[in-house]
Amino acid sequence: MTEPILQGRNLVKRYGRVVALDHADFELYPGEILAVIGDNGAGKSTLIKALSGAVTPDEGEITLDGKPVHFSTPIDARDKGIETVYQNLALSPALSISDNMFLGREIRKPGVLGAVFRKLDRKEMERQARDKLSELGLLTIQNIAQAVETLSGGQRQGVAVARAAAFGSKVVIMDEPTAALGVKESRRVLDLIQILKGKGVPIVLISHNMPHVFEVADRIHIHRLGRRLTVINPKEYSMSDAVALMTGAKEVAGPHT
């Protein structure tokens, strides 16, 4: 039996009297796309924040590659190879594409210039950024030095995904990546997700868009009332089944998948 690459066990998170996570479980397996769906207030955002280091659970355990991990900040998770593409993209509009790709992990010039004067190696950052974008088929972005604010919504999402792909050595988490995009740009992002999967990167996809979820997900984690209700195979359930389970209109039949 394959071991999960990223796992949460009995995760609890309280905010005063509100229980956002109520002994929640989670498993992401190597090379899969796992969709996480749930009604508003179900606790799925808190679950993802716990897995990406944005919140610290009050109880429970998170393991990566079978080893317990403790994230105090998203940087801790990032250092362990978990990259998150947030809904608001967390890009700096005034900075260039390559500067955004390397934000927080800039490459310094070799020798004294980098070590003492902390000069950035812009040529190397631009070269690596261009390589990553072309690897993901994003060469429509002509000028790597152009400001991110000049890009379309889909292109910005592409830069955020390329950044995650470049550094997310183990897991990429995507929070509503197509929420603000039109049909054509959404299609490009879904294609990017498939390209990442083809490279063997496991992906957690949080989305309200059921057609997108059913198109790309290998398994669907349904979150309800602060915990995992069940995991379903999109080939065996319909979209209306998933929504009914998510909203409580339908009960889970038989043992959990």
Tab-separated table of C-alpha atoms in Angstrom:
chain	number	residue	atom	x	y	z
A	1	MET	CA	0.000	0.000	0.000
A	2	THR	CA	1.392	3.409	-1.005
A	3	GLU	CA	2.121	5.739	1.885
A	4	PRO	CA	0.639	9.267	1.779
A	5	ILE	CA	3.165	11.989	0.985
A	6	LEU	CA	1.233	14.494	3.149
A	7	GLN	CA	-1.068	13.408	5.948
A	8	GLY	CA	-3.101	15.034	8.715
A	9	ARG	CA	-4.414	13.022	11.656
A	10	ASN	CA	-7.012	14.192	14.203
A	11	LEU	CA	-6.389	17.865	13.483
A	12	VAL	CA	-8.200	20.245	15.840
A	13	LYS	CA	-8.291	24.034	15.592
A	14	ARG	CA	-10.458	26.216	17.817
A	15	TYR	CA	-11.073	29.952	17.644
A	16	GLY	CA	-12.638	30.669	21.014
A	17	ARG	CA	-15.853	28.659	21.018
A	18	VAL	CA	-15.798	28.038	17.293
A	19	VAL	CA	-14.326	24.668	16.328
A	20	ALA	CA	-12.938	25.133	12.813
A	21	LEU	CA	-11.305	21.689	12.669
A	22	ASP	CA	-12.899	18.856	14.616
A	23	HIS	CA	-10.493	15.878	14.568
A	24	ALA	CA	-10.022	16.205	10.810
A	25	ASP	CA	-8.080	13.681	8.728
A	26	PHE	CA	-6.381	14.186	5.369
A	27	GLU	CA	-4.215	12.166	2.988
A	28	LEU	CA	-2.486	13.185	-0.220
A	29	TYR	CA	-0.821	10.389	-2.182
A	30	PRO	CA	2.208	10.689	-4.501
A	31	GLY	CA	1.439	11.950	-7.993
A	32	GLU	CA	-2.293	12.514	-7.498
A	33	ILE	CA	-4.603	15.499	-7.808
A	34	LEU	CA	-6.757	15.585	-4.681
A	35	ALA	CA	-9.654	18.035	-4.746
A	36	VAL	CA	-10.933	19.402	-1.421
A	37	ILE	CA	-14.542	20.576	-1.474
A	38	GLY	CA	-16.902	21.757	1.235
A	39	ASP	CA	-19.627	24.258	1.919
A	40	ASN	CA	-18.675	27.728	3.197
A	41	GLY	CA	-17.754	27.417	6.866
A	42	ALA	CA	-17.005	23.676	6.577
A	43	GLY	CA	-13.418	24.264	7.731
A	44	LYS	CA	-11.635	23.409	4.496
A	45	SER	CA	-9.719	26.720	4.471
A	46	THR	CA	-8.504	26.083	8.021
A	47	LEU	CA	-7.454	22.557	7.017
A	48	ILE	CA	-5.415	23.900	4.106
A	49	LYS	CA	-3.907	26.638	6.291
A	50	ALA	CA	-2.827	23.986	8.810
A	51	LEU	CA	-1.196	21.908	6.057
A	52	SER	CA	0.566	24.948	4.575
A	53	GLY	CA	1.805	26.464	7.847
A	54	ALA	CA	-0.555	29.461	7.936
A	55	VAL	CA	-2.189	28.219	11.167
A	56	THR	CA	-0.926	25.840	13.844
A	57	PRO	CA	-3.386	23.113	14.906
A	58	ASP	CA	-4.225	22.877	18.628
A	59	GLU	CA	-4.140	19.080	18.431
A	60	GLY	CA	-3.269	16.348	15.967
A	61	GLU	CA	-0.299	15.503	13.788
A	62	ILE	CA	0.876	16.377	10.288
A	63	THR	CA	3.361	14.097	8.529
A	64	LEU	CA	5.337	14.674	5.334
A	65	ASP	CA	6.939	11.614	3.754
A	66	GLY	CA	5.902	9.687	6.869
A	67	LYS	CA	7.801	11.991	9.263
A	68	PRO	CA	6.040	14.335	11.732
A	69	VAL	CA	6.412	18.023	10.821
A	70	HIS	CA	5.589	21.197	12.773
A	71	PHE	CA	5.004	24.375	10.794
A	72	SER	CA	4.957	27.690	12.641
A	73	THR	CA	4.788	29.769	9.446
A	74	PRO	CA	4.169	29.227	5.716
A	75	ILE	CA	7.940	29.667	5.261
A	76	ASP	CA	8.484	26.519	7.368
A	77	ALA	CA	6.167	24.582	5.037
A	78	ARG	CA	7.821	26.122	1.990
A	79	ASP	CA	11.257	25.097	3.253
A	80	LYS	CA	9.987	21.507	3.429
A	81	GLY	CA	8.762	21.657	-0.187
A	82	ILE	CA	5.080	22.565	0.265
A	83	GLU	CA	4.141	25.466	-2.014
A	84	THR	CA	0.748	27.194	-1.906
A	85	VAL	CA	-0.853	29.256	-4.670
A	86	TYR	CA	-3.317	31.479	-2.815
A	87	GLN	CA	-6.523	32.847	-4.286
A	88	ASN	CA	-5.175	36.413	-4.124
A	89	LEU	CA	-1.963	35.092	-5.775
A	90	ALA	CA	0.352	36.944	-3.334
A	91	LEU	CA	2.169	38.579	-6.232
A	92	SER	CA	3.660	42.084	-6.164
A	93	PRO	CA	2.124	43.896	-9.168
A	94	ALA	CA	4.869	46.527	-9.554
A	95	LEU	CA	7.679	43.966	-9.640
A	96	SER	CA	8.790	42.054	-12.734
A	97	ILE	CA	7.856	38.449	-13.505
A	98	SER	CA	11.296	37.161	-12.533
A	99	ASP	CA	11.357	39.248	-9.325
A	100	ASN	CA	7.994	37.748	-8.372
A	101	MET	CA	9.189	34.227	-9.127
A	102	PHE	CA	12.104	34.677	-6.712
A	103	LEU	CA	10.364	36.857	-4.120
A	104	GLY	CA	11.781	35.918	-0.706
A	105	ARG	CA	14.450	33.629	-2.192
A	106	GLU	CA	16.413	35.931	-4.445
A	107	ILE	CA	19.657	34.690	-5.976
A	108	ARG	CA	22.718	36.751	-5.016
A	109	LYS	CA	25.705	37.355	-7.261
A	110	PRO	CA	28.601	34.998	-6.562
A	111	GLY	CA	31.560	36.134	-4.469
A	112	VAL	CA	31.968	39.423	-2.635
A	113	LEU	CA	29.260	41.268	-4.598
A	114	GLY	CA	26.590	38.895	-3.335
A	115	ALA	CA	27.980	38.009	0.086
A	116	VAL	CA	28.988	41.500	1.203
A	117	PHE	CA	27.096	43.946	-1.020
A	118	ARG	CA	24.065	41.623	-1.383
A	119	LYS	CA	23.831	42.314	-5.103
A	120	LEU	CA	21.163	40.286	-6.893
A	121	ASP	CA	22.019	38.068	-9.835
A	122	ARG	CA	19.193	39.303	-12.055
A	123	LYS	CA	20.471	37.523	-15.178
A	124	GLU	CA	20.394	34.150	-13.424
A	125	MET	CA	16.941	34.793	-11.947
A	126	GLU	CA	15.628	35.804	-15.368
A	127	ARG	CA	17.192	32.718	-16.982
A	128	GLN	CA	15.648	30.353	-14.413
A	129	ALA	CA	12.274	32.128	-14.569
A	130	ARG	CA	12.248	31.847	-18.374
A	131	ASP	CA	13.145	28.143	-18.180
A	132	LYS	CA	10.318	27.460	-15.742
A	133	LEU	CA	7.739	29.385	-17.750
A	134	SER	CA	8.697	27.642	-21.003
A	135	GLU	CA	8.661	24.247	-19.247
A	136	LEU	CA	5.010	24.928	-18.402
A	137	GLY	CA	4.190	26.191	-21.882
A	138	LEU	CA	3.861	29.817	-20.755
A	139	LEU	CA	6.097	31.348	-23.396
A	140	THR	CA	3.314	33.737	-24.439
A	141	ILE	CA	4.772	35.896	-21.666
A	142	GLN	CA	7.401	37.533	-23.868
A	143	ASN	CA	9.331	39.787	-21.559
A	144	ILE	CA	10.430	38.297	-18.267
A	145	ALA	CA	11.276	41.798	-16.993
A	146	GLN	CA	7.765	43.208	-17.517
A	147	ALA	CA	5.756	44.170	-14.443
A	148	VAL	CA	3.179	41.631	-13.280
A	149	GLU	CA	0.499	44.363	-13.294
A	150	THR	CA	0.705	44.383	-17.118
A	151	LEU	CA	-0.371	40.728	-17.321
A	152	SER	CA	-3.893	39.301	-17.683
A	153	GLY	CA	-5.483	37.381	-14.803
A	154	GLY	CA	-4.666	34.032	-16.398
A	155	GLN	CA	-1.047	35.025	-17.033
A	156	ARG	CA	-0.669	36.139	-13.409
A	157	GLN	CA	-2.061	32.797	-12.273
A	158	GLY	CA	0.463	31.170	-14.601
A	159	VAL	CA	3.330	33.041	-12.933
A	160	ALA	CA	2.074	31.986	-9.479
A	161	VAL	CA	1.784	28.356	-10.609
A	162	ALA	CA	5.229	28.462	-12.249
A	163	ARG	CA	6.688	29.825	-9.008
A	164	ALA	CA	5.065	27.011	-7.032
A	165	ALA	CA	6.233	24.432	-9.570
A	166	ALA	CA	9.763	25.806	-9.496
A	167	PHE	CA	10.105	25.476	-5.734
A	168	GLY	CA	7.390	23.056	-4.580
A	169	SER	CA	9.563	19.991	-4.638
A	170	LYS	CA	7.022	17.812	-2.829
A	171	VAL	CA	3.492	19.258	-2.841
A	172	VAL	CA	1.628	22.127	-4.530
A	173	ILE	CA	-1.577	23.415	-2.891
A	174	MET	CA	-3.860	25.517	-5.106
A	175	ASP	CA	-6.623	27.586	-3.512
A	176	GLU	CA	-9.429	28.407	-5.994
A	177	PRO	CA	-7.004	28.888	-8.904
A	178	THR	CA	-9.732	29.539	-11.500
A	179	ALA	CA	-12.124	31.599	-9.329
A	180	ALA	CA	-11.504	34.987	-10.972
A	181	LEU	CA	-10.800	33.765	-14.498
A	182	GLY	CA	-12.765	33.527	-17.732
A	183	VAL	CA	-13.353	30.277	-19.634
A	184	LYS	CA	-10.212	30.430	-21.806
A	185	GLU	CA	-7.887	31.387	-18.947
A	186	SER	CA	-9.433	28.750	-16.666
A	187	ARG	CA	-8.693	26.164	-19.348
A	188	ARG	CA	-5.031	27.214	-19.385
A	189	VAL	CA	-4.787	26.838	-15.593
A	190	LEU	CA	-6.410	23.374	-15.716
A	191	ASP	CA	-3.886	22.418	-18.403
A	192	LEU	CA	-1.088	23.685	-16.139
A	193	ILE	CA	-2.393	21.507	-13.311
A	194	GLN	CA	-2.251	18.474	-15.623
A	195	ILE	CA	1.290	19.393	-16.725
A	196	LEU	CA	2.376	19.560	-13.077
A	197	LYS	CA	0.776	16.184	-12.422
A	198	GLY	CA	2.622	14.806	-15.448
A	199	LYS	CA	5.857	15.891	-13.781
A	200	GLY	CA	4.907	13.783	-10.761
A	201	VAL	CA	3.990	16.678	-8.463
A	202	PRO	CA	1.025	15.844	-6.172
A	203	ILE	CA	-1.529	18.654	-6.059
A	204	VAL	CA	-4.198	19.681	-3.566
A	205	LEU	CA	-6.917	21.611	-5.396
A	206	ILE	CA	-9.439	23.615	-3.361
A	207	SER	CA	-12.308	24.658	-5.606
A	208	HIS	CA	-16.005	25.486	-5.702
A	209	ASN	CA	-16.087	24.784	-9.423
A	210	MET	CA	-17.523	21.264	-9.668
A	211	PRO	CA	-16.935	20.755	-13.418
A	212	HIS	CA	-13.250	21.641	-12.899
A	213	VAL	CA	-12.993	19.364	-9.872
A	214	PHE	CA	-14.561	16.423	-11.708
A	215	GLU	CA	-12.394	17.021	-14.759
A	216	VAL	CA	-8.970	16.975	-13.088
A	217	ALA	CA	-9.256	15.279	-9.666
A	218	ASP	CA	-8.213	11.687	-9.037
A	219	ARG	CA	-10.005	11.714	-5.675
A	220	ILE	CA	-12.322	14.209	-3.976
A	221	HIS	CA	-12.046	14.921	-0.237
A	222	ILE	CA	-15.412	16.166	1.054
A	223	HIS	CA	-15.128	18.372	4.120
A	224	ARG	CA	-18.152	18.977	6.312
A	225	LEU	CA	-18.641	20.466	9.797
A	226	GLY	CA	-14.912	20.716	10.521
A	227	ARG	CA	-13.879	17.221	9.489
A	228	ARG	CA	-13.491	14.906	6.517
A	229	LEU	CA	-16.836	13.353	5.714
A	230	THR	CA	-15.551	10.966	3.073
A	231	VAL	CA	-13.332	10.671	0.011
A	232	ILE	CA	-14.986	9.792	-3.294
A	233	ASN	CA	-13.834	8.661	-6.718
A	234	PRO	CA	-15.168	11.158	-9.322
A	235	LYS	CA	-15.679	8.269	-11.772
A	236	GLU	CA	-18.148	6.618	-9.391
A	237	TYR	CA	-20.145	9.645	-8.225
A	238	SER	CA	-21.979	12.445	-9.990
A	239	MET	CA	-21.527	16.156	-9.324
A	240	SER	CA	-24.975	16.288	-7.735
A	241	ASP	CA	-23.970	13.389	-5.409
A	242	ALA	CA	-20.893	15.353	-4.336
A	243	VAL	CA	-22.917	18.512	-3.675
A	244	ALA	CA	-25.545	16.523	-1.747
A	245	LEU	CA	-22.842	14.958	0.449
A	246	MET	CA	-21.161	18.318	0.944
A	247	THR	CA	-24.362	20.057	2.027
A	248	GLY	CA	-25.682	17.193	4.163
A	249	ALA	CA	-28.608	16.407	1.838
A	250	LYS	CA	-27.185	12.916	1.383
A	251	GLU	CA	-25.591	10.570	3.933
A	252	VAL	CA	-22.436	8.561	3.322
A	253	ALA	CA	-23.268	4.980	2.419
A	254	GLY	CA	-21.010	2.177	3.622
A	255	PRO	CA	-17.404	2.512	4.837
A	256	HIS	CA	-15.302	5.547	3.963
A	257	THR	CA	-13.207	5.246	0.868
